mmCIF file of C-alpha atoms in Angstrom:
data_model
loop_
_atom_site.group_PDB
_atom_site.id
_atom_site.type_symbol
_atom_site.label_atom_id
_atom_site.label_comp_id
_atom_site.label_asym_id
_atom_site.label_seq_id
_atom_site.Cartn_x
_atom_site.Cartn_y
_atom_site.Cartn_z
ATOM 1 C CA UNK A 1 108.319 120.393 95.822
ATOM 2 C CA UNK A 2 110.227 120.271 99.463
ATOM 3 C CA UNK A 3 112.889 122.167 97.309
ATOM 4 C CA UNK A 4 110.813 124.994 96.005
ATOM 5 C CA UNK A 5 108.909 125.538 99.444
ATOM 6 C CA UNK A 6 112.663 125.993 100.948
ATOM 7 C CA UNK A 7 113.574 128.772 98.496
ATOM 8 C CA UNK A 8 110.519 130.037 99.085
ATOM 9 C CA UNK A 9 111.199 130.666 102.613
ATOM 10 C CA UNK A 10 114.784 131.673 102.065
ATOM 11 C CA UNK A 11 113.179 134.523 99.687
ATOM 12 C CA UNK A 12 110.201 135.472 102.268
ATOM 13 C CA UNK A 13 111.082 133.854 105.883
ATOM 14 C CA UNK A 14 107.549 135.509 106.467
ATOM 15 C CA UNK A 15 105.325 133.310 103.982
ATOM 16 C CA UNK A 16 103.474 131.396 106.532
ATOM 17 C CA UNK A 17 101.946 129.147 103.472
ATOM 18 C CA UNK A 18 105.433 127.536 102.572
ATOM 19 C CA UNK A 19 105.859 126.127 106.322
ATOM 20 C CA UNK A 20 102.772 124.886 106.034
ATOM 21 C CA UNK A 21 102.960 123.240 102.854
ATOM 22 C CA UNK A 22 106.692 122.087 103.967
ATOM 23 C CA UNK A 23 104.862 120.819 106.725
ATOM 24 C CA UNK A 24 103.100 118.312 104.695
ATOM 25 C CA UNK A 25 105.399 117.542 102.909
ATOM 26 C CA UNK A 26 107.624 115.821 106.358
ATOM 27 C CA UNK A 27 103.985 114.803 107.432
ATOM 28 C CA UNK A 28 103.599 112.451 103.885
ATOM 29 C CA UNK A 29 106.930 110.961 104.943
ATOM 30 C CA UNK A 30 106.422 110.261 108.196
ATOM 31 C CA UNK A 31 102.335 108.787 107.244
ATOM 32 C CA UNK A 32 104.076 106.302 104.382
ATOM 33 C CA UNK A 33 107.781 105.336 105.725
ATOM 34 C CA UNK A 34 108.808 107.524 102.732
ATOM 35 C CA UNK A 35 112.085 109.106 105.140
ATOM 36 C CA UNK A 36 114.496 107.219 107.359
ATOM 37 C CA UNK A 37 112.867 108.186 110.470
ATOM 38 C CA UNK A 38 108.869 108.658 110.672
ATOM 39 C CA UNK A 39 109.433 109.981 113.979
ATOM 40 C CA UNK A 40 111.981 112.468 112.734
ATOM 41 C CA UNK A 41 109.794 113.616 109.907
ATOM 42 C CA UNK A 42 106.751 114.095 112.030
ATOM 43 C CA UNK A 43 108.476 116.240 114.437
ATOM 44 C CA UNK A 44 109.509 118.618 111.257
ATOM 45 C CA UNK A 45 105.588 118.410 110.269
ATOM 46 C CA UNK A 46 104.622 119.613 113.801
ATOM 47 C CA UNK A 47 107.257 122.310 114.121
ATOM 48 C CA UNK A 48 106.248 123.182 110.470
ATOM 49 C CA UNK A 49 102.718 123.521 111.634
ATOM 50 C CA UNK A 50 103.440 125.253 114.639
ATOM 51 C CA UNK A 51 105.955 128.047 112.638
ATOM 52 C CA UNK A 52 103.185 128.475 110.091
ATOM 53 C CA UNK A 53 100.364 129.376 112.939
ATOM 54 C CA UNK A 54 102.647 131.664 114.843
ATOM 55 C CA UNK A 55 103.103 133.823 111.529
ATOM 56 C CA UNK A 56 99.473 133.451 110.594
ATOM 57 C CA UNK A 57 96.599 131.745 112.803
ATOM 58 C CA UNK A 58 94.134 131.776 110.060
ATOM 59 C CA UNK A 59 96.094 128.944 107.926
ATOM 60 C CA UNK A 60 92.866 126.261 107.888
ATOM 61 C CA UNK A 61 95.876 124.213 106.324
ATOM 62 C CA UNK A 62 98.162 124.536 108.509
ATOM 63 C CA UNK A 63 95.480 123.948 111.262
ATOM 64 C CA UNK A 64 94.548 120.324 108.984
ATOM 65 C CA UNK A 65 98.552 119.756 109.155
ATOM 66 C CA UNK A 66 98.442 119.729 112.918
ATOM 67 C CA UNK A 67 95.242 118.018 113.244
ATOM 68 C CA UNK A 68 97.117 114.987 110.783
ATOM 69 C CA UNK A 69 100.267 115.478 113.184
ATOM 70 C CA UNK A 70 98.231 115.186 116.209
ATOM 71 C CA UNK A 71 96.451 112.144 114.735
ATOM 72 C CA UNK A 72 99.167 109.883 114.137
ATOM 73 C CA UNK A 73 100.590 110.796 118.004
ATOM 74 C CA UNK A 74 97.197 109.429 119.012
ATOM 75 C CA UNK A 75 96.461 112.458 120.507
ATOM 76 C CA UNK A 76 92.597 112.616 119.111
ATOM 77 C CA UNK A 77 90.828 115.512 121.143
ATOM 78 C CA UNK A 78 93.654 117.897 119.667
ATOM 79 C CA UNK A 79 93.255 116.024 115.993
ATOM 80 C CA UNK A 80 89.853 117.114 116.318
ATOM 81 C CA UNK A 81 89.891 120.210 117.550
ATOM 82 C CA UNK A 82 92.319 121.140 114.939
ATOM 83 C CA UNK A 83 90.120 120.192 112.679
ATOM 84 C CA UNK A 84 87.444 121.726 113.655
ATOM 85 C CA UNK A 85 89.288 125.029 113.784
ATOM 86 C CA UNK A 86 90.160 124.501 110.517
ATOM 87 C CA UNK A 87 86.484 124.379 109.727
ATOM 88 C CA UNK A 88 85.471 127.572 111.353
ATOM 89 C CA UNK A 89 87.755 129.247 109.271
ATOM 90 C CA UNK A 90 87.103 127.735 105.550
ATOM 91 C CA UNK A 91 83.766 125.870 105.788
ATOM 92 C CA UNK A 92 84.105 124.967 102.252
ATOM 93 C CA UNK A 93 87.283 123.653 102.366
ATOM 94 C CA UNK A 94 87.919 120.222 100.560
ATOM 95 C CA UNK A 95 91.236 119.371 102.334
ATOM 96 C CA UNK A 96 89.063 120.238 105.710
ATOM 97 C CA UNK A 97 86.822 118.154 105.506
ATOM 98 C CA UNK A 98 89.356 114.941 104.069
ATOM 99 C CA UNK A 99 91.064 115.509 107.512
ATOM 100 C CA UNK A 100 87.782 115.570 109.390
ATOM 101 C CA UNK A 101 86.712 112.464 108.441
ATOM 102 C CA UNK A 102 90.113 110.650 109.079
ATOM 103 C CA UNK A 103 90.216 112.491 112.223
ATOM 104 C CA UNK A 104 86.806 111.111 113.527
ATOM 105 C CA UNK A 105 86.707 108.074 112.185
ATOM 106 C CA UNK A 106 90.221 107.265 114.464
ATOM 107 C CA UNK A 107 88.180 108.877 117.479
ATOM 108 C CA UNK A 108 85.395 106.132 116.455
ATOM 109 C CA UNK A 109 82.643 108.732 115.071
ATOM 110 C CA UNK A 110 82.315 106.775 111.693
ATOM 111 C CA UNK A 111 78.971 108.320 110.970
ATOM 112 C CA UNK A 112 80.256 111.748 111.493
ATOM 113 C CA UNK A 113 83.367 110.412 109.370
ATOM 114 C CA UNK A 114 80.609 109.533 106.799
ATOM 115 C CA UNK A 115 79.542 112.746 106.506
ATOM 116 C CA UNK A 116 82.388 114.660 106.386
ATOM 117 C CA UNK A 117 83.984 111.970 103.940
ATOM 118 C CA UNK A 118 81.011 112.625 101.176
ATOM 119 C CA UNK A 119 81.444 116.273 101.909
ATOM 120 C CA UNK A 120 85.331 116.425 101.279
ATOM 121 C CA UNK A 121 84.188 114.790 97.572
ATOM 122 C CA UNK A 122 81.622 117.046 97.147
ATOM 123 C CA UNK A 123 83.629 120.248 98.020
ATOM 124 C CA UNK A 124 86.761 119.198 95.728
ATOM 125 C CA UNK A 125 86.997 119.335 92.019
ATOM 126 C CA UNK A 126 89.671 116.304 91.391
ATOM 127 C CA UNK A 127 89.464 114.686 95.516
ATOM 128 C CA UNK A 128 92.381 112.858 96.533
ATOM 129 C CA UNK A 129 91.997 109.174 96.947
ATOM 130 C CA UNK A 130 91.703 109.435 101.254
ATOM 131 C CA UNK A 131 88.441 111.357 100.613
ATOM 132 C CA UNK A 132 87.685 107.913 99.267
ATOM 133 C CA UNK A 133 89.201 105.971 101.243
ATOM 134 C CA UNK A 134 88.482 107.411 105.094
ATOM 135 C CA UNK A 135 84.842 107.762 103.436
ATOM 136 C CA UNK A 136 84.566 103.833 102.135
ATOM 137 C CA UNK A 137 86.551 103.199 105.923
ATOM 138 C CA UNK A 138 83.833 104.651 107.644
ATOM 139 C CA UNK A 139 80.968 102.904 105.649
ATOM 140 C CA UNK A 140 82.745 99.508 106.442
ATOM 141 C CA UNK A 141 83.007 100.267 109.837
ATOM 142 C CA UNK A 142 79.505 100.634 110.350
ATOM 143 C CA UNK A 143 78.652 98.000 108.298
ATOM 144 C CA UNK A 144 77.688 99.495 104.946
ATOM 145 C CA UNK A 145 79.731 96.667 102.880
ATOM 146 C CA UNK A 146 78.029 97.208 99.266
ATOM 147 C CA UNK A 147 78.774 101.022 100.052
ATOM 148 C CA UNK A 148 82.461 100.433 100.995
ATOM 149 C CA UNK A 149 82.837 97.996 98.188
ATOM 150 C CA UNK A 150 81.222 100.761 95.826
ATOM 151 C CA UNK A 151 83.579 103.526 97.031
ATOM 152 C CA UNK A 152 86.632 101.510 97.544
ATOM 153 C CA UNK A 153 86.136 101.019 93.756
ATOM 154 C CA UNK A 154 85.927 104.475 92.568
ATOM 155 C CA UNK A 155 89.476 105.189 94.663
ATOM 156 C CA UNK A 156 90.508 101.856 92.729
ATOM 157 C CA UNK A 157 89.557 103.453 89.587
ATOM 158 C CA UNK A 158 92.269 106.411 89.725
ATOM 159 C CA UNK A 159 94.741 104.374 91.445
ATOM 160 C CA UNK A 160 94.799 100.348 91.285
ATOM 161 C CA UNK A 161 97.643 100.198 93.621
ATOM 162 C CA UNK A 162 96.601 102.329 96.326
ATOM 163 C CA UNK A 163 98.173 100.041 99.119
ATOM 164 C CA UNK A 164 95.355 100.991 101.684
ATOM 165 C CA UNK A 165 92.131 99.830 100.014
ATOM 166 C CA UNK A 166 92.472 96.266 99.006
ATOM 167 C CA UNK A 167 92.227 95.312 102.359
ATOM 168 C CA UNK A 168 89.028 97.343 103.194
ATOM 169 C CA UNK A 169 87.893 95.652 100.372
ATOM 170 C CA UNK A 170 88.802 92.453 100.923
ATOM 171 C CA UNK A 171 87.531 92.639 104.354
ATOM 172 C CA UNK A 172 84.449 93.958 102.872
ATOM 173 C CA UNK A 173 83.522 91.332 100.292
ATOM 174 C CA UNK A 174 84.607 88.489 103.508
ATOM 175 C CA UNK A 175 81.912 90.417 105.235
ATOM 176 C CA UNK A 176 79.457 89.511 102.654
ATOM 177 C CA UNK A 177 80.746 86.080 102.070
ATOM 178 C CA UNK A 178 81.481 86.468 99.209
ATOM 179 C CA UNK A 179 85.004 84.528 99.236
ATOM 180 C CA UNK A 180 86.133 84.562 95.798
ATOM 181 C CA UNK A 181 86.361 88.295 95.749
ATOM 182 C CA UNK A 182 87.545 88.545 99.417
ATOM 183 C CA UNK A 183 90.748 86.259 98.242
ATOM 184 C CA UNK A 184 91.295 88.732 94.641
ATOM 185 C CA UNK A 185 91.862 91.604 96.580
ATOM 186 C CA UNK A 186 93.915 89.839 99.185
ATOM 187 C CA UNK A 187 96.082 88.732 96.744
ATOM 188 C CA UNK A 188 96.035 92.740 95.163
ATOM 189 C CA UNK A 189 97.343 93.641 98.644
ATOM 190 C CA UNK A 190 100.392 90.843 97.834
ATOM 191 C CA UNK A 191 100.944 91.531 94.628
ATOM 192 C CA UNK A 192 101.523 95.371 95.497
ATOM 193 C CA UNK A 193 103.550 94.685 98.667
ATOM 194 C CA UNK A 194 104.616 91.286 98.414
ATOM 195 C CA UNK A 195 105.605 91.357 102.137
#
């Protein structure tokens, strides 16, 4: 994909869309360790983000790109205002709301994340599994266990080895004491990354 966004640009150096979209693509490599250098591939996501909005400030995309970026620099106020630029300008965006609800949950608004988490679902025909997961997050942070447990599943159901969720649920079942189950998705987390 990185391939076809960069002939993309060296067709149209004007297509805002591609450098935002190339954006994410450094930003996914950065988030999972995918490229040598996370710092090195976050840097390209922000200067991604930043080309993209200086070509074309109405990008809610490119706006959830730097809202991500800002995220992982711990740099919340900015994630969130980001994000909620991005919402001004598509309030039925799917991808808008995903980033809202990973952006406020890491500020520590996990019923706000709640919200936004069932709306990202709602507003997307196929979600992607973090609408799930910042959504059953956010329900386990405030306590919801059966709720987490219930959405952890359904991201569990499209993707067994999602890395991220067997400890949420593990954590979740412990919660409810309910051991057995705590230790069987421990040992998920193990068998998927064995260290």
């Amino acid at each position: 994909g990185r391939q076809l966004l960069e002939e993309a640009i060296a067709l149209d150096s004007g297509f805002s869309g591609a450098y935002a979209f190339l954006g994410w693509s450094h930003f996914f490599d950065a988030r999972f360790g995918w490229s040598n250098s996370r710092a090195e591939s976050a840097k390209m996501a922000f200067e991604s983000a930043q080309k993209a909005l200086e070509m074309d400030d109405t990008l809610d995309y490119a706006h959830t790109l730097l809202s991500a970026v800002y995220l992982v620099k711990r740099q919340h106020d900015k994630a969130v205002a980001e994000a909620e630029r991005a919402l001004a300008l598509n309030p039925n965006g799917a991808l808008v709301y995903n980033t809202l609800a990973g952006v406020v949950g890491c500020s520590g608004r996990w019923e706000e994340s709640i919200i936004y988490g069932k709306k990202s679902i709602r507003h997307a025909p196929f979600p992607p599994l973090t609408s799930f997961h910042w959504l059953g997050r956010a329900y386990f942070m405030t306590g919801q266990y059966d709720e987490a447990i219930l959405t952890f599943k359904k991201l569990l159901d499209r993707n067994p080895n999602y890395l991220p969720t067997h400890p949420f649920l593990a954590a979740s079942y412990s919660s409810l004491g309910r051991g057995a189950e705590a230790n069987a998705a421990a040992e998920q987390v193990l068998r998927i990354n064995p260290k």
